[in-house]
PDB file of C-alpha atoms in Angstrom:
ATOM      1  CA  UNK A   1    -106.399 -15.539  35.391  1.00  0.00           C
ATOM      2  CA  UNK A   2    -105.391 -18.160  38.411  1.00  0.00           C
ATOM      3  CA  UNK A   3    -101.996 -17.678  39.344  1.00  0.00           C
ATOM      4  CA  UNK A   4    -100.952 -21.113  39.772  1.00  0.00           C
ATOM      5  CA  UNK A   5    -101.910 -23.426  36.006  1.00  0.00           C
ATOM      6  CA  UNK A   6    -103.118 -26.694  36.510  1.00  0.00           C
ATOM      7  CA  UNK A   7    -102.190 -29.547  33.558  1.00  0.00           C
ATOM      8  CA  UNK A   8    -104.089 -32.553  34.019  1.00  0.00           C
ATOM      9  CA  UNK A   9    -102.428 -35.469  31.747  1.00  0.00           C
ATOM     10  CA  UNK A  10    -103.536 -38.613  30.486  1.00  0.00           C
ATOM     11  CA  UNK A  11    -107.072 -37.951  29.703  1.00  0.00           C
ATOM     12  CA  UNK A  12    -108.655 -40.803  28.099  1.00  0.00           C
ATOM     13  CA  UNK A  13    -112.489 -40.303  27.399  1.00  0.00           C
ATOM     14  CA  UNK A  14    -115.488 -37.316  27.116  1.00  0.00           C
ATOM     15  CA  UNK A  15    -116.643 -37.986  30.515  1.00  0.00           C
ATOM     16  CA  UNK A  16    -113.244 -37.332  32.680  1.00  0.00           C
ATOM     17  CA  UNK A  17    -112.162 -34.517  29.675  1.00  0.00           C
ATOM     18  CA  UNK A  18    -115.056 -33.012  30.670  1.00  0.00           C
ATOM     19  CA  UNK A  19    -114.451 -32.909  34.812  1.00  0.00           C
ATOM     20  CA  UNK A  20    -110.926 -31.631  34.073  1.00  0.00           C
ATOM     21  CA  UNK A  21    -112.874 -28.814  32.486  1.00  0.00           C
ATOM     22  CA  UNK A  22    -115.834 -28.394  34.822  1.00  0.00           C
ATOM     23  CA  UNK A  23    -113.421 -28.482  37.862  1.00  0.00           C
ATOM     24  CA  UNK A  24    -111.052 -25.541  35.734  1.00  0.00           C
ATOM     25  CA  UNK A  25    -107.811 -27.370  34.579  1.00  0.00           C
ATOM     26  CA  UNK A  26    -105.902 -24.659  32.373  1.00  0.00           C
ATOM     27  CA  UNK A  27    -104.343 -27.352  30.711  1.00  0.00           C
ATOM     28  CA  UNK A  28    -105.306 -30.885  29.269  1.00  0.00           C
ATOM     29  CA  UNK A  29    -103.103 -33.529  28.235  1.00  0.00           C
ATOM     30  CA  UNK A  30    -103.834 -36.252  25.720  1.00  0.00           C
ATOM     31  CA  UNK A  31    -100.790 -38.816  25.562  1.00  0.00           C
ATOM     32  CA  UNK A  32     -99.637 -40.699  22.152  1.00  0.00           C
ATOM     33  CA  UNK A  33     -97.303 -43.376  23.119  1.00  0.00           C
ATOM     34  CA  UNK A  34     -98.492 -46.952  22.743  1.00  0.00           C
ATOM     35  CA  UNK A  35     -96.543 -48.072  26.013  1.00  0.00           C
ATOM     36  CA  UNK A  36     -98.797 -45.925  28.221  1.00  0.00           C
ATOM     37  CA  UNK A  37    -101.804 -47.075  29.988  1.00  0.00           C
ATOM     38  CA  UNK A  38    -103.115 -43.516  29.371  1.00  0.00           C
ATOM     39  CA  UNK A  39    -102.628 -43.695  25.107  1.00  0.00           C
ATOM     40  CA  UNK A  40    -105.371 -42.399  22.768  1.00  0.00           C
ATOM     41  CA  UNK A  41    -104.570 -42.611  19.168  1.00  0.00           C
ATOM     42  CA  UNK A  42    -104.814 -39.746  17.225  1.00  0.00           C
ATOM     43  CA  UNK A  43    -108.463 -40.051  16.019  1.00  0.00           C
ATOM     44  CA  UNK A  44    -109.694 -40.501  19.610  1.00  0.00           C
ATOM     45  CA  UNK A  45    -106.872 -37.434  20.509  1.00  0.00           C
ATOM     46  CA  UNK A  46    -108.570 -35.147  17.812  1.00  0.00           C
ATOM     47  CA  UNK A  47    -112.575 -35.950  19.306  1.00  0.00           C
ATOM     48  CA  UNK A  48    -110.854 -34.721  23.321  1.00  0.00           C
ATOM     49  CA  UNK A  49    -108.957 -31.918  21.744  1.00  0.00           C
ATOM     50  CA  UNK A  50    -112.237 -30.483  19.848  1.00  0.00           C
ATOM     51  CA  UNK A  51    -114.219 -30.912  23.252  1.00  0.00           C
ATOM     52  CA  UNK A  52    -111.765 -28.991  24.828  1.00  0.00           C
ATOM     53  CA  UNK A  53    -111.488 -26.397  22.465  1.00  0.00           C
ATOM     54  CA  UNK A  54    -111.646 -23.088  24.107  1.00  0.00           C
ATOM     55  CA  UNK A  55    -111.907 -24.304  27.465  1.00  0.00           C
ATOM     56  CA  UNK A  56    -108.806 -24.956  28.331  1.00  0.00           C
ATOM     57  CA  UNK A  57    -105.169 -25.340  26.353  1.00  0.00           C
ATOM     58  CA  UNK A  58    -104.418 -28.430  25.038  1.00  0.00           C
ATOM     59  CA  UNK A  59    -101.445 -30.492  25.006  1.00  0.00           C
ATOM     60  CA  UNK A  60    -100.400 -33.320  22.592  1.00  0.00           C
ATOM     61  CA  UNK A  61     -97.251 -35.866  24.536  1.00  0.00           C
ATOM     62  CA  UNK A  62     -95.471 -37.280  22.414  1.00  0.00           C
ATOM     63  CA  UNK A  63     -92.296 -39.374  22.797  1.00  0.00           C
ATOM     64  CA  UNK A  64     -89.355 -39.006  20.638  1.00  0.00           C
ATOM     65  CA  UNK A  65     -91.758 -38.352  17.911  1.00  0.00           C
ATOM     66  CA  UNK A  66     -90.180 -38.454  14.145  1.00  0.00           C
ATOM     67  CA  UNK A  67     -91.231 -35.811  11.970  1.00  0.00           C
ATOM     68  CA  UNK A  68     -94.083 -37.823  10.490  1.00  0.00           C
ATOM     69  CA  UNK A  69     -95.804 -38.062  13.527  1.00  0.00           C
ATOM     70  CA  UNK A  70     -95.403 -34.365  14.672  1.00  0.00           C
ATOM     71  CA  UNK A  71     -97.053 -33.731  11.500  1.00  0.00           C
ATOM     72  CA  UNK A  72     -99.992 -35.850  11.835  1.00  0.00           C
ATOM     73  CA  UNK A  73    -100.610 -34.749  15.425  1.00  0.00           C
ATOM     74  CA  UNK A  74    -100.680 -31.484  13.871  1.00  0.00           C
ATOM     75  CA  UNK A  75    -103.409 -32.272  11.801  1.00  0.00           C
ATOM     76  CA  UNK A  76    -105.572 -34.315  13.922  1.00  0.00           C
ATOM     77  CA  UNK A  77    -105.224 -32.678  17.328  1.00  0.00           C
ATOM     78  CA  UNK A  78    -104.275 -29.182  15.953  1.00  0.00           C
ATOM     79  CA  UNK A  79    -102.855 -28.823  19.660  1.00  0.00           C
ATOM     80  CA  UNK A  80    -101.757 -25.402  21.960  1.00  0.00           C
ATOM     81  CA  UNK A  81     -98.764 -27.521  23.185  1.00  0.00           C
ATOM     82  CA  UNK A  82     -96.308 -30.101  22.435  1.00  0.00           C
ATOM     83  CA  UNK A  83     -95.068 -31.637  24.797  1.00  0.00           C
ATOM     84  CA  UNK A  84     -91.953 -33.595  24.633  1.00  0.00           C
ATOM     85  CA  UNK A  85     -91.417 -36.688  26.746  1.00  0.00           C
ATOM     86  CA  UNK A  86     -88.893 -38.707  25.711  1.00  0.00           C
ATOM     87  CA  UNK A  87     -84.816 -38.132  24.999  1.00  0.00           C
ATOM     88  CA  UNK A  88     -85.031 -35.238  22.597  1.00  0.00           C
ATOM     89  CA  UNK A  89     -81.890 -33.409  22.319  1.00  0.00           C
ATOM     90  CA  UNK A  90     -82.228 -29.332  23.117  1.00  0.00           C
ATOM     91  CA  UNK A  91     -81.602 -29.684  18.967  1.00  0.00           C
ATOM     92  CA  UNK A  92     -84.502 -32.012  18.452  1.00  0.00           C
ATOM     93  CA  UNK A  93     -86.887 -29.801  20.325  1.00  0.00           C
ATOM     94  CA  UNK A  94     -86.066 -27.001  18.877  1.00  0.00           C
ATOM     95  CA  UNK A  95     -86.239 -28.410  15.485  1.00  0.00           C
ATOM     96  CA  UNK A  96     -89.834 -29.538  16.695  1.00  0.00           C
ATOM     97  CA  UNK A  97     -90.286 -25.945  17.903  1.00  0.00           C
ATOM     98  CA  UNK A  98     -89.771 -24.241  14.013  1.00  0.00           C
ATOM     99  CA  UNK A  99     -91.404 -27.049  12.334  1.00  0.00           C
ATOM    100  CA  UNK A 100     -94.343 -27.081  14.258  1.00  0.00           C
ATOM    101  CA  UNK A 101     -94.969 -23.917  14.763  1.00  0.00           C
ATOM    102  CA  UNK A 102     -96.318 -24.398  18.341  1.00  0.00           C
ATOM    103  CA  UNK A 103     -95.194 -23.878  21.647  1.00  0.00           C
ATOM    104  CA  UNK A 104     -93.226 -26.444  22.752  1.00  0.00           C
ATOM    105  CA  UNK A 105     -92.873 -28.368  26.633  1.00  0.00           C
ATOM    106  CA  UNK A 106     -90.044 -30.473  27.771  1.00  0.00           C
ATOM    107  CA  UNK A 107     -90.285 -32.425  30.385  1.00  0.00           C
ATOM    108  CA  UNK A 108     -86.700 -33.305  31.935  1.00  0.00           C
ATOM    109  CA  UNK A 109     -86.399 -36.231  34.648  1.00  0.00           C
ATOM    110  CA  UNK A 110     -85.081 -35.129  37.831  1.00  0.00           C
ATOM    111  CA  UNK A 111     -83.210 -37.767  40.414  1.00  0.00           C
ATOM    112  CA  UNK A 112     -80.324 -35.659  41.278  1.00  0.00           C
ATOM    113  CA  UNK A 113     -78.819 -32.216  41.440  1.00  0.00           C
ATOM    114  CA  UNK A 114     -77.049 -33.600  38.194  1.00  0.00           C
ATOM    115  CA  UNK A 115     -79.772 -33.429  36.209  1.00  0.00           C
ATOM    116  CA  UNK A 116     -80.930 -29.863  36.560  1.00  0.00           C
ATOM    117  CA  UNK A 117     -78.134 -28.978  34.655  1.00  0.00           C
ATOM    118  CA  UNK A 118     -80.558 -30.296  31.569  1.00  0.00           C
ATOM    119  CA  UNK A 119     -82.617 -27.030  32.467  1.00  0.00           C
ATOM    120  CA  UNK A 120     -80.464 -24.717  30.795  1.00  0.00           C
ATOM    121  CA  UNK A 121     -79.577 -26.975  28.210  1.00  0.00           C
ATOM    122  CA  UNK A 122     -83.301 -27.159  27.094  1.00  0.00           C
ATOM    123  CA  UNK A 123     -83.640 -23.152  26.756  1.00  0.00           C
ATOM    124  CA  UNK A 124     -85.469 -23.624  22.984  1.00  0.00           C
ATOM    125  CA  UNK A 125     -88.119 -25.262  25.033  1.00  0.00           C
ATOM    126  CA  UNK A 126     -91.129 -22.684  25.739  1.00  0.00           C
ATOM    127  CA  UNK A 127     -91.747 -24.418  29.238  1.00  0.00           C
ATOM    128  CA  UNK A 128     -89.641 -26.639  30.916  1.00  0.00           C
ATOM    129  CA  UNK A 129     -92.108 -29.346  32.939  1.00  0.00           C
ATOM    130  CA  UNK A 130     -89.753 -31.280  35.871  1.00  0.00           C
ATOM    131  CA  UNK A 131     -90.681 -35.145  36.259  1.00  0.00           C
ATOM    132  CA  UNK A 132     -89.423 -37.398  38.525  1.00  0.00           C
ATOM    133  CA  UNK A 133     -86.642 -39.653  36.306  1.00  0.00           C
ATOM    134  CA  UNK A 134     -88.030 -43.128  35.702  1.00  0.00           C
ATOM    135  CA  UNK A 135     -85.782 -45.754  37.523  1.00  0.00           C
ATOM    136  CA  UNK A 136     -83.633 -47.647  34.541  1.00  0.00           C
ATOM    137  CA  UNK A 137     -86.447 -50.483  34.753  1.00  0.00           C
ATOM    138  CA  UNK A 138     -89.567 -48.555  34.120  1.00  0.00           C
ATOM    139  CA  UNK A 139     -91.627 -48.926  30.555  1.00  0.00           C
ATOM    140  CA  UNK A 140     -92.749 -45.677  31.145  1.00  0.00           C
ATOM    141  CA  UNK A 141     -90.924 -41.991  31.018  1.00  0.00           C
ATOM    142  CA  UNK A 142     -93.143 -40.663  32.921  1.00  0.00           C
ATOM    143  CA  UNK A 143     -96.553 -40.882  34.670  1.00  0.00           C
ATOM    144  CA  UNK A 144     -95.087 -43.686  36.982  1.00  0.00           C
ATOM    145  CA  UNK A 145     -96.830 -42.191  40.374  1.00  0.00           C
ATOM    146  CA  UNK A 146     -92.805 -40.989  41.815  1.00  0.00           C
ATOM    147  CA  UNK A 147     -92.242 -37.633  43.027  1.00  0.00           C
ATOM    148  CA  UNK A 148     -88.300 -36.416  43.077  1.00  0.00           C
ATOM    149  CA  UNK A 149     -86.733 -34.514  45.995  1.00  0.00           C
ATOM    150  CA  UNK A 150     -88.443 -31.259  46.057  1.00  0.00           C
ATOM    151  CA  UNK A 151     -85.350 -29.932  48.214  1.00  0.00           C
ATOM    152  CA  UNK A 152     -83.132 -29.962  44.551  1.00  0.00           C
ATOM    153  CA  UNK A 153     -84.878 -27.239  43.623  1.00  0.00           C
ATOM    154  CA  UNK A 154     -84.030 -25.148  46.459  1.00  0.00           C
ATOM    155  CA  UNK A 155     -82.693 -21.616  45.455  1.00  0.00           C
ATOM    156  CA  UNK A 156     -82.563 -22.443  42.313  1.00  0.00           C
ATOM    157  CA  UNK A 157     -83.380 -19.492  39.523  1.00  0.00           C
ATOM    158  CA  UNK A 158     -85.428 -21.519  37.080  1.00  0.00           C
ATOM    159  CA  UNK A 159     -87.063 -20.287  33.890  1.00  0.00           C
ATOM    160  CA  UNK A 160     -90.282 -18.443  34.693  1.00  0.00           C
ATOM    161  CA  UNK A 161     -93.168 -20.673  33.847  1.00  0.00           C
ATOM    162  CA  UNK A 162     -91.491 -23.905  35.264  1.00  0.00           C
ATOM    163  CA  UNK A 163     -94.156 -26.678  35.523  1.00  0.00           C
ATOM    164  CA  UNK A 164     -93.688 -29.177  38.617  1.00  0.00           C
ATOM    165  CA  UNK A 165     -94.873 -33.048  37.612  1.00  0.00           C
ATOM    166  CA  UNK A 166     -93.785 -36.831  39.268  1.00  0.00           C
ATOM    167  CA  UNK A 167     -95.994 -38.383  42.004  1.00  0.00           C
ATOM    168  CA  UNK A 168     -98.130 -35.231  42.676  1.00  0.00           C
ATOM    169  CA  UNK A 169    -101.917 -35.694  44.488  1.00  0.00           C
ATOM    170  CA  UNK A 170    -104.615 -34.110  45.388  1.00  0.00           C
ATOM    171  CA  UNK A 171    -103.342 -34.903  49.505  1.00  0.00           C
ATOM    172  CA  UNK A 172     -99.299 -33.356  49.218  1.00  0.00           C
ATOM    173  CA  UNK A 173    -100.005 -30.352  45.865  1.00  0.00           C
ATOM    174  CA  UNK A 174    -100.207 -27.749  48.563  1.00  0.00           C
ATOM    175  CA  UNK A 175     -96.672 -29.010  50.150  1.00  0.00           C
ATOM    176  CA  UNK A 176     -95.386 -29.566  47.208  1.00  0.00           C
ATOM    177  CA  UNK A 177     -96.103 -25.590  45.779  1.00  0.00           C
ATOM    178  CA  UNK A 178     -95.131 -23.836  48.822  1.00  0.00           C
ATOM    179  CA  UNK A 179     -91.828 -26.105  48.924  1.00  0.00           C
ATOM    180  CA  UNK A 180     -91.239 -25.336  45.665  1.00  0.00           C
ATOM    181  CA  UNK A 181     -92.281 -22.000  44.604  1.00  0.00           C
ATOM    182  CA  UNK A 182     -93.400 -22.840  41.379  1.00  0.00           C
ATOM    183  CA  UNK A 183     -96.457 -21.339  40.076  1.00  0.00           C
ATOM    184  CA  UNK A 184     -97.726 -24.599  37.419  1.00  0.00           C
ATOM    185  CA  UNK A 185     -98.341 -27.925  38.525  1.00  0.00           C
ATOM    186  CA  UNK A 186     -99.179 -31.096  36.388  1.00  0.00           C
ATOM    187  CA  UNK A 187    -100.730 -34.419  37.455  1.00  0.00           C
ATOM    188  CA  UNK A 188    -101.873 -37.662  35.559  1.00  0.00           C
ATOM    189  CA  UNK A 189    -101.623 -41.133  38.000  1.00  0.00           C
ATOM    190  CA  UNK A 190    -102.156 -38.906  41.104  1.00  0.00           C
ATOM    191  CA  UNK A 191    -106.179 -38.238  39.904  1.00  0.00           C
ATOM    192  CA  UNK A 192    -106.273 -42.098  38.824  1.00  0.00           C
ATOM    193  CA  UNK A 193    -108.162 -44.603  40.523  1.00  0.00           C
ATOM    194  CA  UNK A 194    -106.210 -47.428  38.871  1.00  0.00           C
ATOM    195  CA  UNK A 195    -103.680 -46.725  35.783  1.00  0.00           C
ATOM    196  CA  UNK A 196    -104.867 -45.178  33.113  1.00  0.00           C
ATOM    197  CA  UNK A 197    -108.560 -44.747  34.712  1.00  0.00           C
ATOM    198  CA  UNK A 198    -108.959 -40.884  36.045  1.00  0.00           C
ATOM    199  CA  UNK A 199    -111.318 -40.393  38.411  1.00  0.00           C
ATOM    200  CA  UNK A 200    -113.287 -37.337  38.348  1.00  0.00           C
ATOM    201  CA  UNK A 201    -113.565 -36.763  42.215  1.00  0.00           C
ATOM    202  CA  UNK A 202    -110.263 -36.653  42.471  1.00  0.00           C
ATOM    203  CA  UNK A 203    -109.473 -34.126  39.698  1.00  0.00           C
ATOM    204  CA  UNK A 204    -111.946 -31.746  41.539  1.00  0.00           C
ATOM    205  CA  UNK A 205    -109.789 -32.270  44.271  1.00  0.00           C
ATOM    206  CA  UNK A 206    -106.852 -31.541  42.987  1.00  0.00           C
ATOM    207  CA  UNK A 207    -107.386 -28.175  41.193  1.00  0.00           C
ATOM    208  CA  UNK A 208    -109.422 -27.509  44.968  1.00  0.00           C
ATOM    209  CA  UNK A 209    -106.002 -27.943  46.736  1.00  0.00           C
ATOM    210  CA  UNK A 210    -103.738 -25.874  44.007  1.00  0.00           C
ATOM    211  CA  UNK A 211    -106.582 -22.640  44.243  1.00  0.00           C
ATOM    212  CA  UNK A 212    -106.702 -22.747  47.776  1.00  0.00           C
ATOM    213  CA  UNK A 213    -102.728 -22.628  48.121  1.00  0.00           C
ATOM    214  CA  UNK A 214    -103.131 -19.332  45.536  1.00  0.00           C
TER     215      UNK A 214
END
């Protein structure tokens, strides 16, 4: 097994599912969340998540979900992950956690040394995924093309299976791994050609630039 897992987010259709795949992504994302250029509704969610079955884990994002739709991404997507992008509470993801029955992924927006403290707080969480925090403004929580200060994390002890996310390409993943230390990486604009539209040479490129840092 690779020692460093890849996530690509934000997959959209068959065609760039399928070089996430080929090119050996350990992870794929599908987003629900109607604000995002990257959304797929559940039906289209289900077709990816079938295509990747047994090729790679894959993740359903969801945002502040209520339990109705945690339920019927359940069903439709019958997903590895959850992953939790909004402003659930470390109650609200554990609650998601039980009732789900699935592992669960929280990403936590980082723009100061403040905000790490949310690391701890989030210990139901099965992986904790740091994202850059969206300036007050922004439409989106995340996928907004912003890395944080990699230097925050430095010597900190963070939960084993931390995944790094925010403004990550295929030209600074090697700087940003061996700044880091962490060991999973997750990208979604940073293999886009425009938002929302991933582009397959550059997802090849990206999971060429985490394997050669292994």
């Amino acid at each position: 097994m690779p020692s460093i897992r890849i996530k690509i987010c934000g997959l959209s259709t068959p065609d760039t599912l399928d070089a996430a795949l080929s090119a050996g992504a350990d992870l794929v994302g599908f987003v629900h969340f109607q604000k995002s250029p990257r959304h797929v509704d559940l039906e289209r969610a289900r077709l990816l998540s079938e295509q990747a079955k047994g090729r790679a884990e894959r993740v359903i994002l969801l945002v502040d979900p209520d339990d109705a739709l945690v339920d019927a991404a359940l069903e439709a997507v019958d997903p590895d992950w959850i992953q939790l992008h909004g402003r659930e509470t470390p109650e609200r993801v554990a609650m998601i956690r039980s009732r789900s029955g699935r592992p669960v992924m929280k990403a936590i927006g980082i723009a100061s040394h403040a905000d790490l403290a949310a690391i701890v707080a989030h210990g139901a969480a099965d992986r904790i995924l740091l994202d850059a925090k969206p300036p007050p403004s922004a439409a989106l929580p995340g996928g907004n093309g912003h890395a944080f200060d990699w230097g925050l994390l430095s010597g900190m002890d963070l939960p084993l299976g931390t995944m790094l996310s925010g403004g990550l390409t295929p030209e600074n993943v090697a700087e940003a791994l061996t700044r880091t230390g962490l060991r999973a990486v997750d990208v979604s604009s940073g293999v886009e050609t425009r938002p929302g539209e991933k582009s397959a040479e550059r997802i090849a490129a990206f999971v060429s630039a985490v394997r050669t840092n292994e």
